[in-house]
Amino acid sequence: MSRSATIIGFCVLLLALESCAISGRRVSELFKTRIDNRVLWRHHRLRQLRELTTLGGPTSQSKSALPDNDDQLQSFAESQNGTTSGSSKQSAEESESAEYPEMVLSESDLAEAGVGQHRLIMNRREIYEQNIVFRFYHGGQLTKTTSLNQKTALISDSQCTPGEKYAIIVHGWHENCYETPWITELEKNLNTFRGGCIICMDYSIFSNNGYTYLFRRFNDISEVLLKFMRTMQYEGMMFENLYMFGFSFGGQLVLDAGNQIGSSMIEAIDTCDMAGPGFDQDRFFKNVNFRYAAKNVQCIHTSTDKGTKLMNKCHQDWRMGLCGFKQPAAGKPPFGSHGLCPIFYNLAFTVDFLAESKPSECNLLRDPFAAYPIGYKMGYTENRKATVRGELYAQTTNQYPYNMFHNL
């Protein structure tokens, strides 16, 4: 009897031990799962921090007002780092984020995020430096096409030589350097009236998307232009021999790059109807002026729907047509009031858009009106710019070549 009781007790003990072992394994697995989930959530938070510190638009003030889908560019950058962004992983991270909403990032977490941020910034810069193209022209011929990620010197094999005059043209939204008519015409005019090396910056891989998409990449594109200019300077091309022209979004780019160079080092910058949407609402842009971007900054204004409404930031601010608001010849895009600006500018190489007294319909405008000599005209060929500062008016017509005849 006692032997049977001993056997039964031993069996009960074995069953109890087995139950404890099973429970222990379950606890261990649950604990491991929770640790894995915490690690997953920590990585999720780190990536959020990296994205927050890496991605965005031209200024912190405008980011929230301009939502945009950055998935394609971010996916490209992540693929360079060997990371994945599958929907299954994302859903798992979202479920775990609900379980650990109060997790605090440590200093080591922030350090790791900083390393990842640096990696993403480098990848982002490489994307822009690889895809923004610079087309060199000399003597009316295309001599070289290159980008900043090439290993050779920018001016090598371009026929451009250190110390000679050079020009940089920057197009606008939905334009490029090889199909846009006003760019081809401006290259011809500069070759005739200026000579030297002519360069067009082509960022059409980005400008062919929506305007909000492009606007949020303003800083990235401007940084490429600035790096190009500094590299050219390093190779012997002097800022004092540099003329820049930009239309619309390109006008904002050349002025921003000129301001970053600063100290009026660049010979001259001319802009046509610099873009207004997104910029006019930006607090920084409202307060900045471009009079130190170059020795002379001439800004031509032809519209207020696509061009800036802030027409008082340059050495000469030309208000064309009806107070710079619209043009009598305006038709359908691309030949609306905005698109006519580079057409006027090219025509001004051979016809005169003369300064005149302020029209009565513009009397409510309070910006300082410029004193100007007789026969003073808008455009590249006017050589008395150093003596003229302020607001200027030139009427336009609805008939080609759009200038108003004056019997001086």
C-alpha positions as CSV (number, residue, x, y, z in Angstrom):
1,M,0.0,0.0,0.0
2,S,2.8,2.4,1.0
3,R,4.6,1.5,-2.2
4,S,1.6,2.4,-4.4
5,A,1.3,5.7,-2.6
6,T,4.9,6.4,-3.2
7,I,4.5,5.7,-7.0
8,I,1.4,7.9,-7.2
9,G,3.2,10.7,-5.4
10,F,6.2,10.4,-7.7
11,C,3.9,10.6,-10.8
12,V,2.2,13.7,-9.4
13,L,5.6,15.3,-8.8
14,L,6.6,14.5,-12.4
15,L,3.4,16.0,-13.8
16,A,3.9,19.1,-11.6
17,L,7.5,19.6,-12.8
18,E,6.4,19.2,-16.5
19,S,3.7,21.8,-16.0
20,C,6.2,24.2,-14.5
21,A,8.6,23.6,-17.4
22,I,5.9,24.3,-19.9
23,S,4.8,27.4,-18.0
24,G,8.4,28.6,-17.8
25,R,8.9,28.2,-21.6
26,R,5.7,30.1,-22.2
27,V,6.8,32.9,-19.9
28,S,10.2,33.0,-21.5
29,E,8.7,33.1,-25.0
30,L,6.3,35.9,-24.0
31,F,9.1,37.9,-22.4
32,K,11.2,37.4,-25.5
33,T,8.3,38.5,-27.7
34,R,7.8,41.7,-25.6
35,I,11.5,42.4,-25.8
36,D,11.5,41.9,-29.6
37,N,8.4,44.2,-29.8
38,R,10.2,46.9,-27.8
39,V,13.2,46.7,-30.1
40,L,10.9,46.9,-33.1
41,W,9.1,49.9,-31.6
42,R,12.4,51.5,-30.7
43,H,13.6,51.2,-34.3
44,H,10.2,52.5,-35.5
45,R,10.7,55.6,-33.3
46,L,14.2,56.1,-34.5
47,R,13.2,56.0,-38.1
48,Q,10.4,58.6,-37.3
49,L,13.0,60.8,-35.8
50,R,15.3,60.5,-38.8
51,E,12.5,61.3,-41.2
52,L,11.5,64.3,-39.1
53,T,15.0,65.7,-39.0
54,T,15.8,64.9,-42.6
55,L,12.8,65.5,-44.9
56,G,11.0,68.8,-45.5
57,G,10.6,71.9,-47.5
58,P,12.5,75.2,-48.0
59,T,11.6,76.6,-44.6
60,S,10.1,75.3,-41.4
61,Q,7.3,77.8,-41.6
62,S,5.9,76.3,-44.9
63,K,6.2,72.6,-44.3
64,S,2.8,72.1,-42.5
65,A,1.0,74.2,-45.1
66,L,2.3,72.1,-48.0
67,P,1.7,68.4,-47.5
68,D,3.3,66.2,-50.1
69,N,4.0,62.5,-50.8
70,D,7.7,61.9,-50.4
71,D,7.5,58.0,-50.6
72,Q,9.4,57.6,-53.8
73,L,12.4,59.6,-52.9
74,Q,12.5,58.1,-49.3
75,S,12.2,54.6,-50.7
76,F,15.1,55.3,-53.0
77,A,17.2,56.5,-50.0
78,E,16.2,53.6,-47.9
79,S,17.1,51.1,-50.6
80,Q,20.6,52.6,-50.6
81,N,20.9,51.8,-46.9
82,G,19.7,48.2,-47.3
83,T,16.5,48.9,-45.3
84,T,13.0,47.7,-46.2
85,S,9.6,49.4,-46.0
86,G,7.2,46.6,-46.7
87,S,3.5,46.8,-45.7
88,S,3.7,43.8,-43.4
89,K,6.6,45.4,-41.4
90,Q,4.7,48.7,-41.3
91,S,1.5,47.1,-40.0
92,A,3.5,45.2,-37.3
93,E,5.2,48.5,-36.2
94,E,1.9,50.2,-36.1
95,S,0.4,47.5,-33.9
96,E,3.3,47.7,-31.5
97,S,3.3,51.5,-31.4
98,A,-0.1,51.2,-29.7
99,E,1.3,48.9,-27.0
100,Y,4.3,51.1,-26.2
101,P,3.2,54.7,-26.7
102,E,5.2,56.2,-23.8
103,M,8.7,54.9,-24.7
104,V,11.4,57.5,-24.2
105,L,14.4,57.8,-26.4
106,S,17.7,57.6,-24.6
107,E,20.9,59.5,-25.5
108,S,22.2,56.4,-27.3
109,D,19.0,56.3,-29.3
110,L,19.5,59.9,-30.4
111,A,23.1,59.2,-31.3
112,E,22.0,56.2,-33.5
113,A,19.4,58.4,-35.1
114,G,22.1,61.0,-35.8
115,V,24.1,58.5,-37.7
116,G,21.1,57.4,-39.7
117,Q,20.2,61.0,-40.4
118,H,23.7,61.6,-41.8
119,R,23.3,58.6,-44.0
120,L,20.0,59.7,-45.3
121,I,21.2,63.3,-45.9
122,M,24.2,61.9,-47.9
123,N,21.9,59.7,-50.0
124,R,19.5,62.7,-50.6
125,R,22.3,64.9,-51.7
126,E,23.6,62.2,-54.0
127,I,20.2,61.9,-55.6
128,Y,20.1,65.6,-56.5
129,E,23.8,65.9,-57.5
130,Q,23.4,63.0,-59.8
131,N,20.1,64.0,-61.5
132,I,20.6,67.8,-61.9
133,V,22.4,68.3,-65.2
134,F,24.6,71.2,-66.3
135,R,24.8,71.9,-70.1
136,F,27.8,73.9,-71.3
137,Y,27.7,76.0,-74.4
138,H,30.6,77.8,-76.1
139,G,30.5,79.6,-79.4
140,G,26.9,78.7,-79.9
141,Q,27.6,75.0,-79.6
142,L,26.8,72.5,-76.8
143,T,30.2,71.4,-75.6
144,K,29.6,69.3,-72.5
145,T,26.8,67.8,-70.3
146,T,27.7,66.9,-66.8
147,S,26.6,66.7,-63.2
148,L,28.2,67.2,-59.8
149,N,28.7,63.4,-59.2
150,Q,31.2,63.2,-62.1
151,K,34.8,62.7,-61.1
152,T,36.3,65.1,-63.7
153,A,36.6,68.9,-63.4
154,L,33.5,70.7,-64.4
155,I,35.2,72.9,-67.0
156,S,37.3,70.2,-68.5
157,D,36.4,69.5,-72.2
158,S,33.9,72.3,-72.1
159,Q,36.0,75.0,-73.9
160,C,35.4,77.3,-71.0
161,T,38.6,78.8,-69.6
162,P,39.4,80.2,-66.2
163,G,39.0,84.0,-66.1
164,E,36.6,84.4,-69.0
165,K,33.0,85.6,-68.8
166,Y,30.4,83.0,-68.0
167,A,26.6,82.9,-67.5
168,I,24.3,80.5,-65.7
169,I,20.6,80.2,-66.9
170,V,18.0,78.5,-64.6
171,H,14.6,77.5,-66.0
172,G,11.2,77.4,-64.3
173,W,8.6,74.8,-63.4
174,H,7.7,72.3,-66.2
175,E,10.7,73.5,-68.3
176,N,14.1,72.2,-69.3
177,C,17.3,73.3,-71.0
178,Y,16.9,71.6,-74.4
179,E,13.2,72.1,-75.4
180,T,12.2,75.4,-73.9
181,P,12.2,78.1,-76.7
182,W,13.1,81.1,-74.5
183,I,16.2,79.3,-73.2
184,T,17.4,78.6,-76.8
185,E,16.8,82.2,-77.7
186,L,18.6,83.5,-74.6
187,E,21.6,81.3,-75.3
188,K,21.8,82.9,-78.8
189,N,21.5,86.4,-77.4
190,L,24.1,85.9,-74.7
191,N,26.5,84.4,-77.2
192,T,26.1,87.4,-79.5
193,F,26.0,90.2,-76.9
194,R,28.2,88.7,-74.1
195,G,30.2,85.8,-75.4
196,G,32.2,83.4,-73.2
197,C,30.8,80.3,-71.5
198,I,27.1,79.8,-71.2
199,I,25.7,77.1,-68.8
200,C,22.1,76.0,-68.3
201,M,21.1,74.1,-65.1
202,D,18.5,71.4,-65.9
203,Y,16.5,70.2,-62.9
204,S,13.6,69.0,-65.1
205,I,13.6,65.5,-63.4
206,F,12.1,67.4,-60.4
207,S,10.3,70.3,-62.1
208,N,8.2,68.0,-64.3
209,N,6.2,67.0,-61.2
210,G,3.6,69.1,-59.3
211,Y,4.4,72.5,-58.1
212,T,4.1,71.5,-54.4
213,Y,6.5,68.6,-55.0
214,L,9.0,71.0,-56.6
215,F,8.6,73.8,-54.0
216,R,9.4,71.4,-51.1
217,R,12.7,70.6,-52.9
218,F,13.8,74.2,-53.2
219,N,16.6,73.9,-50.7
220,D,18.0,70.7,-52.2
221,I,18.1,72.2,-55.7
222,S,19.5,75.5,-54.5
223,E,22.3,73.6,-52.7
224,V,23.3,71.9,-55.9
225,L,23.4,75.2,-57.7
226,L,25.5,76.8,-54.9
227,K,27.9,73.8,-54.9
228,F,28.3,74.1,-58.7
229,M,29.1,77.8,-58.4
230,R,31.7,77.3,-55.7
231,T,33.2,74.4,-57.6
232,M,33.5,76.6,-60.7
233,Q,35.1,79.3,-58.6
234,Y,37.6,76.7,-57.3
235,E,38.4,75.8,-60.9
236,G,39.2,79.4,-61.8
237,M,35.9,80.9,-62.9
238,M,35.5,84.2,-61.0
239,F,32.3,85.4,-59.5
240,E,33.0,88.9,-60.8
241,N,32.7,87.5,-64.4
242,L,29.4,85.7,-63.6
243,Y,26.0,86.7,-65.0
244,M,22.9,84.7,-63.9
245,F,19.4,84.6,-65.2
246,G,16.4,82.8,-63.8
247,F,12.7,82.7,-64.7
248,S,9.9,81.9,-62.2
249,F,11.1,79.2,-59.8
250,G,14.5,79.6,-61.4
251,G,14.5,83.2,-60.5
252,Q,14.1,82.3,-56.8
253,L,17.0,79.8,-57.2
254,V,19.5,82.2,-58.7
255,L,18.7,84.9,-56.1
256,D,18.9,82.4,-53.2
257,A,22.3,81.1,-54.4
258,G,23.5,84.7,-55.0
259,N,22.5,85.7,-51.4
260,Q,24.4,82.7,-50.0
261,I,27.5,83.8,-51.9
262,G,26.7,87.3,-50.7
263,S,28.8,90.5,-50.5
264,S,27.8,91.5,-54.0
265,M,30.5,89.3,-55.4
266,I,28.6,88.2,-58.5
267,E,28.7,90.6,-61.5
268,A,24.9,90.6,-62.2
269,I,21.7,88.7,-61.7
270,D,18.6,89.3,-63.8
271,T,15.3,87.5,-63.0
272,C,12.0,87.3,-64.8
273,D,8.8,87.1,-62.8
274,M,10.3,85.2,-59.9
275,A,7.8,82.7,-58.5
276,G,5.3,83.8,-55.8
277,P,3.2,80.8,-54.7
278,G,4.8,79.3,-51.6
279,F,7.4,82.1,-51.3
280,D,5.1,85.0,-50.7
281,Q,3.6,83.2,-47.8
282,D,7.0,82.4,-46.2
283,R,8.0,84.7,-43.4
284,F,11.7,84.6,-44.3
285,F,11.1,85.5,-47.9
286,K,8.9,88.4,-46.9
287,N,11.8,89.9,-44.9
288,V,14.7,89.2,-47.3
289,N,16.0,91.4,-50.1
290,F,18.4,90.4,-52.9
291,R,20.5,93.6,-53.2
292,Y,23.6,91.8,-52.0
293,A,23.1,88.8,-54.2
294,A,25.1,90.6,-56.9
295,K,26.7,93.9,-57.8
296,N,23.5,94.6,-59.7
297,V,20.2,92.7,-59.4
298,Q,17.5,93.5,-62.0
299,C,14.0,92.0,-61.4
300,I,11.3,92.1,-64.1
301,H,7.7,91.6,-62.9
302,T,4.8,90.7,-65.3
303,S,2.2,88.9,-63.1
304,T,0.9,88.4,-59.6
305,D,-0.9,85.1,-60.1
306,K,2.3,83.1,-60.7
307,G,4.9,85.8,-60.0
308,T,5.6,87.3,-56.6
309,K,3.5,90.1,-55.3
310,L,6.5,91.4,-53.4
311,M,8.1,93.6,-56.1
312,N,10.6,95.6,-54.0
313,K,13.6,93.4,-53.4
314,C,16.1,94.3,-56.1
315,H,18.2,97.2,-57.3
316,Q,15.8,97.7,-60.2
317,D,12.2,96.4,-60.0
318,W,10.5,96.7,-63.3
319,R,6.7,96.7,-63.3
320,M,5.8,95.8,-66.9
321,G,2.4,96.4,-68.4
322,L,-0.4,97.1,-65.9
323,C,1.7,97.9,-62.8
324,G,3.4,94.5,-63.1
325,F,0.1,92.7,-62.4
326,K,-0.8,91.6,-65.9
327,Q,0.0,92.1,-69.6
328,P,-2.2,93.3,-72.5
329,A,-0.8,90.5,-74.7
330,A,-1.6,87.7,-72.2
331,G,-3.1,84.6,-73.7
332,K,-3.3,81.0,-72.6
333,P,-0.3,79.4,-70.8
334,P,2.5,79.2,-71.5
335,F,1.9,82.7,-73.0
336,G,0.1,84.2,-70.1
337,S,1.3,87.3,-68.2
338,H,3.8,85.1,-66.4
339,G,5.2,83.3,-69.5
340,L,5.6,86.5,-71.5
341,C,8.3,87.8,-69.2
342,P,11.3,85.8,-70.7
343,I,9.9,86.7,-74.2
344,F,10.0,90.4,-73.3
345,Y,13.5,89.9,-71.9
346,N,14.8,88.3,-75.1
347,L,13.2,91.0,-77.2
348,A,14.9,93.7,-75.2
349,F,18.2,92.7,-76.7
350,T,17.0,94.3,-79.9
351,V,13.9,96.5,-79.1
352,D,13.5,99.0,-76.3
353,F,11.2,98.7,-73.3
354,L,11.7,102.2,-72.0
355,A,11.2,103.5,-68.5
356,E,8.4,106.0,-68.1
357,S,6.6,107.9,-65.3
358,K,4.3,106.0,-63.0
359,P,0.9,105.4,-64.6
360,S,-2.0,106.9,-62.8
361,E,-3.5,103.4,-62.2
362,C,-0.4,102.5,-60.2
363,N,-0.5,105.6,-57.9
364,L,-1.5,103.6,-54.9
365,L,1.8,101.6,-55.0
366,R,4.1,103.0,-52.3
367,D,7.5,101.6,-53.2
368,P,10.3,104.1,-54.0
369,F,10.1,105.3,-57.6
370,A,13.5,105.3,-59.3
371,A,15.1,108.4,-60.9
372,Y,16.4,107.3,-64.3
373,P,18.2,109.0,-67.3
374,I,16.5,109.6,-70.7
375,G,16.2,106.5,-72.8
376,Y,16.8,104.1,-69.8
377,K,15.5,100.6,-70.8
378,M,14.8,97.2,-69.4
379,G,17.1,94.3,-70.1
380,Y,20.7,93.0,-70.3
381,T,22.0,95.7,-72.7
382,E,21.3,98.7,-70.5
383,N,24.7,99.9,-69.2
384,R,23.6,102.6,-66.7
385,K,22.2,100.3,-64.1
386,A,24.6,101.4,-61.3
387,T,23.0,104.9,-61.2
388,V,19.4,103.6,-61.0
389,R,17.7,102.2,-57.8
390,G,14.1,101.6,-57.2
391,E,10.8,100.9,-59.0
392,L,10.5,101.3,-62.7
393,Y,7.5,101.2,-65.1
394,A,7.4,100.2,-68.8
395,Q,4.1,99.8,-70.7
396,T,3.5,96.9,-73.0
397,T,1.1,96.3,-75.9
398,N,-0.9,93.4,-77.2
399,Q,1.0,93.3,-80.5
400,Y,4.5,91.9,-81.2
401,P,7.1,93.0,-80.3
402,Y,5.0,94.3,-77.3
403,N,7.0,97.4,-76.5
404,M,5.4,100.9,-76.4
405,F,6.8,103.4,-78.9
406,H,8.1,106.6,-77.4
407,N,9.1,109.7,-79.3
408,L,12.1,110.9,-77.2
